[in-house]
Structures are given as C-alpha cells and as structure tokens.
Tab-separated table of C-alpha atoms in Angstrom:
chain	number	residue	atom	x	y	z
A	1	SER	CA	-39.285	-11.218	11.122
A	2	LYS	CA	-42.559	-12.660	12.469
A	3	SER	CA	-40.425	-16.311	12.207
A	4	CYS	CA	-38.632	-14.776	14.812
A	5	PRO	CA	-40.152	-14.466	18.872
A	6	PHE	CA	-39.218	-11.452	20.188
A	7	THR	CA	-40.695	-10.113	23.516
A	8	LEU	CA	-41.611	-6.593	24.211
A	9	ASP	CA	-41.245	-5.999	28.139
A	10	ALA	CA	-42.200	-3.017	30.534
A	11	SER	CA	-41.021	-3.723	33.586
A	12	GLY	CA	-39.150	-1.170	34.063
A	13	SER	CA	-43.585	0.125	36.077
A	14	TYR	CA	-44.293	1.481	39.503
A	15	GLU	CA	-47.752	2.797	41.769
A	16	PRO	CA	-46.178	5.209	43.677
A	17	ASN	CA	-48.859	5.020	45.841
A	18	GLY	CA	-48.267	1.331	46.543
A	19	GLN	CA	-45.332	-1.444	47.641
A	20	SER	CA	-43.747	-1.363	44.519
A	21	ALA	CA	-42.711	2.517	44.221
A	22	SER	CA	-39.318	1.411	46.417
A	23	THR	CA	-38.255	-0.772	43.407
A	24	THR	CA	-38.825	1.659	40.393
A	25	GLY	CA	-36.563	-0.207	37.839
A	26	SER	CA	-37.073	-3.235	39.093
A	27	VAL	CA	-40.052	-6.167	38.054
A	28	ALA	CA	-43.495	-4.812	39.211
A	29	VAL	CA	-45.399	-5.383	41.674
A	30	PRO	CA	-48.674	-7.121	40.690
A	31	ASN	CA	-50.131	-6.642	43.124
A	32	ASP	CA	-50.309	-2.498	42.716
A	33	MET	CA	-50.766	-2.801	38.733
A	34	ALA	CA	-53.571	-4.429	36.233
A	35	PHE	CA	-51.624	-4.781	32.933
A	36	GLN	CA	-53.329	-5.902	29.568
A	37	TRP	CA	-51.876	-5.954	26.138
A	38	SER	CA	-53.853	-4.445	22.252
A	39	CYS	CA	-51.780	-4.813	19.449
A	40	VAL	CA	-53.592	-3.357	16.192
A	41	ALA	CA	-52.338	-2.536	12.943
A	42	GLU	CA	-51.214	0.980	12.138
A	43	GLY	CA	-53.600	2.319	11.212
A	44	THR	CA	-56.809	1.196	11.548
A	45	THR	CA	-58.941	-1.400	14.535
A	46	THR	CA	-57.470	-5.039	12.824
A	47	PRO	CA	-55.523	-6.948	15.173
A	48	CYS	CA	-51.872	-7.945	14.699
A	49	TYR	CA	-52.060	-11.399	15.382
A	50	ALA	CA	-53.833	-14.637	13.597
A	51	SER	CA	-57.454	-15.512	13.626
A	52	ASP	CA	-55.867	-18.437	15.192
A	53	LYS	CA	-53.231	-17.372	16.998
A	54	THR	CA	-56.787	-14.608	20.206
A	55	SER	CA	-56.155	-17.606	22.559
A	56	ASP	CA	-52.685	-17.330	22.067
A	57	PHE	CA	-52.344	-13.457	22.254
A	58	ALA	CA	-54.772	-13.483	25.524
A	59	ALA	CA	-52.559	-16.392	27.025
A	60	VAL	CA	-49.178	-13.355	27.547
A	61	ALA	CA	-51.152	-9.922	26.585
A	62	GLN	CA	-51.802	-9.505	31.113
A	63	SER	CA	-48.899	-9.310	32.143
A	64	TYR	CA	-45.947	-6.195	32.308
A	65	ARG	CA	-44.130	-8.416	29.736
A	66	LEU	CA	-45.360	-9.511	27.027
A	67	MET	CA	-43.780	-12.738	24.363
A	68	ILE	CA	-44.330	-13.418	20.908
A	69	SER	CA	-44.596	-16.314	19.837
A	70	ALA	CA	-43.294	-17.042	15.900
A	71	ASN	CA	-45.073	-16.922	14.017
A	72	MET	CA	-48.251	-15.613	16.303
A	73	ILE	CA	-48.746	-11.990	13.468
A	74	ALA	CA	-50.556	-13.054	10.627
A	75	THR	CA	-49.076	-11.099	7.901
A	76	ASP	CA	-45.566	-8.632	7.076
A	77	GLY	CA	-47.180	-4.751	7.728
A	78	PHE	CA	-46.192	-2.024	11.021
A	79	TYR	CA	-48.313	-2.628	14.142
A	80	VAL	CA	-48.903	-0.799	17.018
A	81	PHE	CA	-48.787	-2.409	20.359
A	82	THR	CA	-50.003	-0.416	23.341
A	83	LEU	CA	-49.393	-1.736	27.230
A	84	THR	CA	-52.209	0.363	29.195
A	85	ALA	CA	-51.105	-0.133	32.456
A	86	THR	CA	-54.251	0.689	36.223
A	87	SER	CA	-53.928	1.057	39.515
A	88	ASN	CA	-55.326	-0.927	41.531
A	89	ILE	CA	-55.132	1.180	44.985
A	90	THR	CA	-56.430	4.943	42.492
A	91	ALA	CA	-58.326	3.075	39.453
A	92	MET	CA	-56.288	5.346	36.934
A	93	THR	CA	-54.559	4.130	33.818
A	94	THR	CA	-51.538	5.611	32.011
A	95	SER	CA	-50.715	3.979	28.268
A	96	GLN	CA	-47.474	4.390	26.104
A	97	SER	CA	-47.912	2.341	22.549
A	98	ILE	CA	-44.768	0.949	20.405
A	99	THR	CA	-44.244	0.537	16.378
A	100	ILE	CA	-42.650	-2.748	15.921
A	101	GLU	CA	-42.577	-3.427	11.360
A	102	ILE	CA	-42.491	-6.830	10.740
A	103	ALA	CA	-41.698	-8.481	7.682
A	104	ALA	CA	-40.776	-12.414	6.753
A	105	ASP	CA	-37.831	-11.577	5.814
A	106	ALA	CA	-36.794	-8.692	7.590
A	107	LYS	CA	-33.585	-7.514	7.974
A	108	PRO	CA	-31.192	-8.242	11.183
A	109	PRO	CA	-29.077	-5.445	12.861
A	110	VAL	CA	-26.180	-4.126	11.106
A	111	VAL	CA	-23.039	-2.644	13.529
A	112	LEU	CA	-21.188	-2.000	10.588
A	113	GLN	CA	-17.271	-0.895	11.972
A	114	PRO	CA	-16.429	2.155	11.255
A	115	VAL	CA	-14.361	3.899	8.457
A	116	PRO	CA	-12.159	7.202	8.512
A	117	THR	CA	-12.712	10.301	7.338
A	118	GLU	CA	-9.976	10.337	4.676
A	119	ILE	CA	-7.366	7.631	4.392
A	120	SER	CA	-4.954	8.006	0.835
A	121	SER	CA	-5.819	7.181	-2.531
A	122	GLN	CA	-2.705	4.762	-2.441
A	123	SER	CA	-4.141	3.494	0.856
A	124	SER	CA	-6.396	-0.506	0.494
A	125	LEU	CA	-9.248	0.084	2.467
A	126	VAL	CA	-10.754	-3.153	5.001
A	127	LEU	CA	-15.245	-2.804	5.856
A	128	SER	CA	-15.655	-4.937	7.889
A	129	ALA	CA	-19.636	-5.733	9.957
A	130	THR	CA	-20.968	-8.239	12.015
A	131	VAL	CA	-24.555	-9.649	11.645
A	132	PRO	CA	-26.357	-11.375	14.781
A	133	VAL	CA	-28.161	-13.981	13.386
A	134	ASP	CA	-30.266	-16.592	14.672
A	135	PRO	CA	-30.397	-19.883	13.090
A	136	GLN	CA	-33.144	-21.300	13.574
A	137	CYS	CA	-35.609	-17.218	12.950
A	138	SER	CA	-32.516	-15.252	11.062
A	139	PRO	CA	-33.739	-14.574	7.230
A	140	GLN	CA	-31.498	-16.489	4.657
A	141	PHE	CA	-29.032	-13.750	3.106
A	142	ASN	CA	-26.280	-13.419	0.323
A	143	THR	CA	-23.878	-10.817	1.450
A	144	ALA	CA	-21.263	-8.141	-0.543
A	145	TRP	CA	-19.977	-4.357	-0.266
A	146	VAL	CA	-21.166	-2.176	-2.855
A	147	VAL	CA	-18.438	1.255	-3.594
A	148	TYR	CA	-21.199	4.580	-4.357
A	149	MET	CA	-19.020	7.834	-5.093
A	150	VAL	CA	-20.296	11.030	-3.726
A	151	GLY	CA	-21.048	13.653	-6.901
A	152	ALA	CA	-18.212	16.520	-6.961
A	153	SER	CA	-21.129	18.802	-7.085
A	154	SER	CA	-22.647	16.905	-3.471
A	155	SER	CA	-21.402	17.530	-0.168
A	156	ASP	CA	-20.746	15.253	2.634
A	157	SER	CA	-23.996	16.877	4.563
A	158	ASP	CA	-26.136	16.043	0.986
A	159	ALA	CA	-24.757	12.291	0.169
A	160	THR	CA	-25.637	11.674	4.111
A	161	SER	CA	-29.463	12.878	3.279
A	162	SER	CA	-29.630	11.006	1.007
A	163	ILE	CA	-29.154	7.052	1.763
A	164	LEU	CA	-31.543	8.338	5.170
A	165	GLY	CA	-33.985	6.707	2.614
A	166	PRO	CA	-35.631	5.424	0.395
A	167	GLU	CA	-37.562	8.300	-2.009
A	168	SER	CA	-33.949	10.540	-0.903
A	169	PHE	CA	-31.810	7.858	-2.224
A	170	ALA	CA	-33.418	6.984	-5.404
A	171	ALA	CA	-33.027	10.597	-6.979
A	172	ALA	CA	-29.853	11.412	-5.806
A	173	MET	CA	-28.728	7.887	-7.110
A	174	GLY	CA	-30.681	9.855	-10.602
A	175	SER	CA	-29.466	13.335	-10.948
A	176	GLY	CA	-25.982	11.856	-9.562
A	177	SER	CA	-25.518	12.592	-5.979
A	178	LEU	CA	-24.033	9.525	-5.831
A	179	GLN	CA	-23.107	7.401	-7.897
A	180	TYR	CA	-22.773	2.731	-8.164
A	181	VAL	CA	-19.013	2.305	-8.658
A	182	LYS	CA	-18.766	-1.871	-8.201
A	183	THR	CA	-20.024	-4.367	-6.051
A	184	VAL	CA	-17.456	-6.029	-3.874
A	185	SER	CA	-17.627	-10.170	-2.952
A	186	ALA	CA	-17.097	-10.816	0.427
A	187	VAL	CA	-15.617	-12.606	3.139
A	188	SER	CA	-18.128	-13.845	6.319
A	189	ALA	CA	-16.918	-16.564	9.139
A	190	ASN	CA	-19.776	-17.678	11.403
A	191	ARG	CA	-19.541	-17.306	14.927
A	192	THR	CA	-21.430	-18.281	18.804
A	193	ASN	CA	-24.857	-16.282	16.295
A	194	GLN	CA	-22.638	-13.264	14.896
A	195	LEU	CA	-21.903	-13.434	10.649
A	196	PHE	CA	-18.599	-11.583	10.225
A	197	VAL	CA	-19.117	-10.150	6.904
A	198	SER	CA	-15.916	-8.831	5.471
A	199	ALA	CA	-14.211	-7.005	1.801
A	200	THR	CA	-10.720	-5.942	1.271
A	201	LEU	CA	-10.512	-3.115	-1.421
A	202	SER	CA	-6.858	-3.065	-2.918
A	203	SER	CA	-4.311	0.084	-2.776
A	204	GLY	CA	-5.615	1.407	-6.606
A	205	SER	CA	-8.421	-1.379	-7.151
A	206	VAL	CA	-11.506	1.919	-5.654
A	207	LEU	CA	-10.397	5.205	-4.549
A	208	SER	CA	-9.269	7.262	-7.162
A	209	SER	CA	-8.096	10.041	-6.030
A	210	ASN	CA	-9.938	13.437	-4.622
A	211	SER	CA	-12.362	11.519	-4.180
A	212	ARG	CA	-15.511	10.363	-1.733
A	213	PHE	CA	-17.481	7.705	-1.165
A	214	ILE	CA	-19.703	5.702	0.816
A	215	PHE	CA	-20.044	1.950	0.916
A	216	ALA	CA	-22.804	0.081	1.507
A	217	LEU	CA	-23.305	-3.704	2.856
A	218	ASN	CA	-25.676	-5.504	0.440
A	219	LEU	CA	-27.860	-7.440	2.588
A	220	ASP	CA	-29.250	-10.527	-0.399
A	221	THR	CA	-27.661	-9.511	-3.138
A	222	SER	CA	-29.894	-13.700	-3.994
A	223	LYS	CA	-31.944	-10.254	-4.597
A	224	ALA	CA	-30.170	-9.485	-8.634
A	225	THR	CA	-30.629	-12.719	-10.215
A	226	GLY	CA	-31.512	-11.296	-13.250
A	227	GLN	CA	-30.146	-8.114	-13.150
A	228	SER	CA	-27.102	-6.310	-13.359
A	229	ALA	CA	-25.361	-5.874	-10.535
A	230	SER	CA	-26.083	-1.857	-10.531
A	231	ASP	CA	-29.192	-2.776	-11.109
A	232	ALA	CA	-29.410	-4.877	-7.988
A	233	SER	CA	-27.325	-2.482	-5.830
A	234	ARG	CA	-29.787	0.026	-5.799
A	235	ASP	CA	-32.937	-1.609	-3.790
A	236	PHE	CA	-32.525	0.668	-0.957
A	237	SER	CA	-33.967	-1.977	2.035
A	238	GLN	CA	-31.162	-4.395	1.161
A	239	LEU	CA	-28.599	-1.918	2.226
A	240	VAL	CA	-26.976	-1.160	5.291
A	241	PHE	CA	-25.113	2.503	4.693
A	242	SER	CA	-21.752	3.566	5.983
A	243	THR	CA	-19.830	7.268	6.415
A	244	VAL	CA	-18.862	8.964	3.683
A	245	LEU	CA	-14.793	8.643	2.756
A	246	SER	CA	-12.583	10.386	1.245
A	247	ALA	CA	-9.772	9.238	-0.459
A	248	ASN	CA	-6.631	11.875	-0.581
A	249	SER	CA	-4.300	12.238	-3.321
A	250	PRO	CA	0.018	12.055	-3.375
A	251	PRO	CA	1.308	14.963	-3.216
A	252	LEU	CA	1.848	16.183	-7.382
A	253	ALA	CA	4.084	18.008	-9.171
A	254	GLY	CA	7.311	18.234	-7.141
A	255	THR	CA	11.014	17.880	-8.402
A	256	VAL	CA	14.138	17.093	-7.165
A	257	THR	CA	17.605	19.058	-8.835
A	258	ALA	CA	20.907	18.244	-7.417
A	259	ASP	CA	23.853	20.085	-8.067
A	260	PRO	CA	26.478	20.606	-9.458
A	261	LEU	CA	25.595	19.054	-11.917
A	262	GLU	CA	29.715	17.275	-11.393
A	263	GLY	CA	31.286	16.449	-9.323
A	264	VAL	CA	34.442	13.864	-8.059
A	265	ALA	CA	33.156	10.198	-7.277
A	266	MET	CA	32.985	10.024	-3.753
A	267	GLU	CA	34.649	14.066	-2.939
A	268	THR	CA	32.404	16.265	-4.104
A	269	SER	CA	29.365	17.103	-2.516
A	270	PHE	CA	25.809	16.999	-3.787
A	271	LEU	CA	23.365	19.431	-2.694
A	272	LEU	CA	19.757	17.414	-3.292
A	273	ALA	CA	17.045	19.518	-2.646
A	274	GLN	CA	12.687	18.432	-3.455
A	275	THR	CA	10.521	21.758	-4.238
A	276	GLY	CA	6.829	22.486	-5.496
A	277	TRP	CA	5.170	20.165	-4.274
A	278	ALA	CA	1.653	20.440	-4.250
A	279	ASP	CA	-0.470	18.991	-0.992
A	280	LYS	CA	-2.720	20.777	1.815
A	281	ASP	CA	-0.802	17.898	4.523
A	282	THR	CA	3.663	18.436	6.038
A	283	LEU	CA	4.963	15.988	4.183
A	284	SER	CA	7.864	13.897	4.755
A	285	TYR	CA	11.658	13.415	2.174
A	286	ALA	CA	13.620	11.031	0.965
A	287	PHE	CA	16.764	10.401	-1.065
A	288	ALA	CA	17.867	7.978	-3.446
A	289	TYR	CA	20.467	7.485	-6.786
A	290	GLN	CA	20.449	5.128	-9.502
A	291	GLU	CA	22.619	4.257	-12.469
A	292	VAL	CA	22.171	5.991	-15.631
A	293	ASP	CA	23.124	4.509	-19.182
A	294	PRO	CA	24.889	6.844	-20.882
A	295	THR	CA	23.717	5.563	-24.281
A	296	THR	CA	20.595	5.882	-23.951
A	297	TYR	CA	20.040	8.166	-20.777
A	298	GLN	CA	18.307	5.883	-19.043
A	299	VAL	CA	17.964	4.411	-15.845
A	300	LEU	CA	19.903	0.520	-16.357
A	301	ALA	CA	18.040	-2.068	-17.117
A	302	GLY	CA	16.036	-4.177	-13.830
A	303	SER	CA	18.238	-1.589	-10.881
A	304	SER	CA	16.530	-0.254	-8.260
A	305	PRO	CA	17.753	2.641	-6.279
A	306	THR	CA	19.386	3.080	-4.120
A	307	GLU	CA	18.322	4.356	-1.128
A	308	LEU	CA	20.877	8.191	0.431
A	309	ARG	CA	18.567	8.950	3.404
A	310	ASP	CA	15.106	6.824	4.264
A	311	TRP	CA	11.773	10.255	5.196
A	312	THR	CA	12.479	13.240	7.845
A	313	PRO	CA	10.591	16.352	7.406
A	314	ASP	CA	13.343	17.931	5.520
A	315	PRO	CA	13.545	18.681	2.237
A	316	THR	CA	16.877	19.121	0.750
A	317	PHE	CA	20.210	16.710	1.580
A	318	SER	CA	23.549	16.824	1.492
A	319	THR	CA	25.878	13.458	-0.497
A	320	VAL	CA	28.629	12.617	-1.675
A	321	LEU	CA	27.545	9.417	-4.688
A	322	PRO	CA	29.877	6.648	-5.232
A	323	ALA	CA	31.998	5.068	-8.703
A	324	SER	CA	30.710	2.442	-10.431
A	325	ALA	CA	30.044	-1.095	-9.251
A	326	SER	CA	31.224	-1.186	-12.829
A	327	GLY	CA	34.802	0.319	-12.299
A	328	LYS	CA	34.281	2.807	-15.375
A	329	ASP	CA	35.844	5.957	-14.749
A	330	VAL	CA	32.409	7.731	-15.166
A	331	THR	CA	29.026	7.610	-14.371
A	332	LEU	CA	25.752	8.995	-15.032
A	333	TYR	CA	23.376	9.046	-11.765
A	334	VAL	CA	20.365	10.336	-11.074
A	335	ILE	CA	18.200	11.473	-8.159
A	336	VAL	CA	14.949	10.293	-6.766
A	337	GLY	CA	13.025	11.872	-4.775
A	338	ARG	CA	10.195	11.096	-3.116
A	339	ALA	CA	7.524	12.707	-1.113
A	340	ARG	CA	5.147	11.594	1.560
A	341	ASP	CA	2.228	12.234	3.268
A	342	SER	CA	0.671	12.129	6.170
A	343	PHE	CA	-2.076	9.913	5.219
A	344	GLY	CA	0.908	7.472	3.685
A	345	GLY	CA	0.153	8.596	-0.095
A	346	ILE	CA	4.272	8.514	-2.148
A	347	SER	CA	5.046	10.384	-5.000
A	348	SER	CA	8.275	10.005	-6.923
A	349	ALA	CA	10.248	12.866	-9.255
A	350	ILE	CA	13.239	11.676	-11.140
A	351	SER	CA	16.627	14.887	-11.228
A	352	GLY	CA	18.614	16.235	-14.896
A	353	ALA	CA	21.788	13.082	-15.214
A	354	ILE	CA	24.401	14.046	-12.913
A	355	THR	CA	28.165	13.064	-13.591
A	356	THR	CA	30.502	11.719	-11.782
A	357	THR	CA	34.400	11.239	-12.992
A	358	VAL	CA	36.760	8.318	-10.512
A	359	PRO	CA	39.545	9.796	-9.062
A	360	LYS	CA	43.398	8.373	-8.929
A	361	TYR	CA	44.052	8.288	-5.391
A	362	THR	CA	47.793	7.619	-3.515
A	363	ALA	CA	47.312	4.325	-0.870
A	364	ALA	CA	47.170	6.502	2.246
A	365	GLU	CA	44.643	9.336	0.636
A	366	LEU	CA	42.198	5.965	-0.116
A	367	ASP	CA	42.869	5.084	3.717
A	368	THR	CA	41.500	8.559	4.673
A	369	LYS	CA	38.609	7.955	2.799
A	370	MET	CA	37.327	5.610	4.301
A	371	SER	CA	38.336	6.075	7.679
A	372	VAL	CA	36.134	8.752	6.638
A	373	GLN	CA	33.327	6.414	5.307
A	374	LEU	CA	34.123	4.210	8.049
A	375	GLU	CA	32.337	6.461	10.508
A	376	ASN	CA	29.714	7.282	9.151
A	377	LEU	CA	28.729	4.132	9.833
A	378	ASP	CA	27.759	5.374	12.977
A	379	THR	CA	25.241	8.341	11.792
A	380	THR	CA	24.667	7.236	8.192
A	381	ASP	CA	22.232	4.824	6.994
A	382	ASP	CA	24.205	1.702	7.774
A	383	SER	CA	23.268	0.913	4.095
A	384	VAL	CA	24.244	3.899	2.527
A	385	ALA	CA	27.347	3.560	4.783
A	386	LEU	CA	28.300	0.529	2.811
A	387	THR	CA	27.594	1.187	-0.381
A	388	LEU	CA	29.962	4.472	0.217
A	389	VAL	CA	32.527	2.771	1.841
A	390	THR	CA	32.357	0.053	-2.006
A	391	GLY	CA	32.890	2.812	-4.581
A	392	LEU	CA	35.288	3.721	-2.401
A	393	LEU	CA	37.069	0.292	-3.551
A	394	ASN	CA	35.751	-0.021	-6.377
C-alpha cells in the first residue's frame, strides 16, 4: 500500500577487489562502492515519486538501502526500482531492478492454513488464515470465506490453474469449471499485528459427497454492497485461494444379516455379517441391536441401538441376544450394522427381524449361565456383558 513505508535493501553487495570482499552477505563497505537508486512507472520514464517528493527521494537514493516513506509514491501502479552500483576501485558498474505494485488498497500477504487433500463429507472443516496488519497503514477490509465447487469434468490441475489470474478465474466461473457454492461469515481476532480469520463448515452443511472444493478468503466483502454474494465472489483481486479438497463419500449400499432368524434368548448363537459395502477405503465394522414392535415391525419409539461390538476390521460377529427388558416371552430384534471408512465416514444398515423366545431355567441352570456372562466381563465390552446379564435376570 502506498500509505505504508517500505525498504529495499542491497546490503549484501560487495566489491571483490576491495575491503568489502571479506564482508559478503553483510553491510557493504561504502568506500568501495557508490550506489544510485532510480524509480520509474513501468514502461515509462516518469519518476515514481510525487513531484513534491523529489528532494525526499534524492535524499535516500545514494545508499545501499532505499527507504520509501508513506505516500512518497505518486499514484497507484507498477513501478520499476533500479539500483546501480559503481566500483570506486575499477569504475565498473552493475545494475539490478525489481518491479513492485503500489496500490491504495493493496492486498496484504495472507497465509492460509493448508486444507487436507481429502476428508469425509460427513466431517466438519475449519478454515483459518493469518493476515499481517499495521494499524497505521494497512487498508481497512472485512473478511469472509467463499466456497467454490470444482466442475466434475475438471481435473485438480485445471482447477488450480484457473485461479492463477483474473482472466483464467473469470473463464472458469463462466464455463462452470468453478461453481460458486456459498459465502461463510468469518470470525476474526486481532493479536499483535496479526489478524486471525477462521470459519467452521459444520458437518453436512457444504461438503457434498464425491465432490471437490476450493476455498477462498475474501479480504473486502464491503465491496459487495448492492451485489449478491455470488457476484462479489467474482472479484478476483479480493480472493486468496486454497488448494483443492475432495469430499469423500461414506460407505454405500451395504447390508447386515443374522443367521438364524429365530432362537432362544441367551442360548442361540447368532452369526452377524456385513457385506456389500462400496468404498475405496479399508473399512471397520460395529454391531448393535434394537427391539422391534411386533405389531408394526418398527423399532420401539424412543429407543436407541444397544452396542454389541465396537469397531474392528472383522465384518462378522457371533453373539447371543438378551430377553426383552419388559419381560415378554417373545421378542423381536433388528441388528444395526455400521461401517466406517478411514476418513471417519459412517453408514448404517438394518437387518430383517430376529425372533427370540425366553427359556425357562431352573435355579441351577440360571446360576451357570450367569457365571458364563460374568466371566465375559473380562473379554467383552463391559456395557455389552452387563446388558446380557440383565437379560438373564429378566
């Protein structure tokens, strides 16, 4: 920004034939070399500094370090700064130039925290960035995050190249290679000349399955006055872009079965199995059961699944099922099978109804079965074993 001072430093310069040859990388010895800075608007011979700043520029132009004070530059634009160094020993000269853009509302350097290359579409995502600010000269700006979806026919490299400049960005937006999704309000906190800008995309709110996204920090949403959010997001000069993120789909189209479909509570061993899940990742599996209303064949209102086995790579599990907590002689259950991929995406399947009947035990038989289940407390999830013990007592 032209309201901010800045310095161009050539202190690493040295004269190989003079005293400064031994100070390579440090401040050059002035007696060995003479320095002269010049500055013109790019493509012209017009000085970069305002007419009333000529003497100010001249005062600092004969040192290896050029210090440009606030508002010394005349107008916004691209300027070429050239340093010519002359040897006081050999009279030889060398020059080097740098082009700098000066603007009243120059975009400050932004550091985006990297987004992962892939996450589950069921996950939340935190977007964050830091923006250096100088209370005395940084431009005023508001912030927001903008979400774009990458077109299905576009590659990641196509998407990345489309955000390298305003023309390619406009073309990508026009062709649908990039599609505006939404603008998300940012939360900002200013600490020691650093603005921390973040936003949380909650689970299921934005990241649709099997889609790819690019996120951009918009540094001046105030320019959107009178425009829709999607129109404002087309102003390339305001945006700082992330890399491409893929939203992975959770496991699809799996089933869970039980064999047999009828048995005696706490006696019959039911083999539970999950099959058919479509997913590119290695899956883990969990099992639960839930009681069913025998008249409607719907799970009991207000009930929730009771865990039988936590996550493991094994898609099968053998278990007994308890008697009903309500003391019924015949109970219907369904098995809830869950599959989880490596990104944390979870899908569920429900089996057909399983019928269990309550056996009539003698005191001795009940004591034996209680002992077996209590021993399971050492090898089974405590809550599962206790549930089965409760089934015996009912």
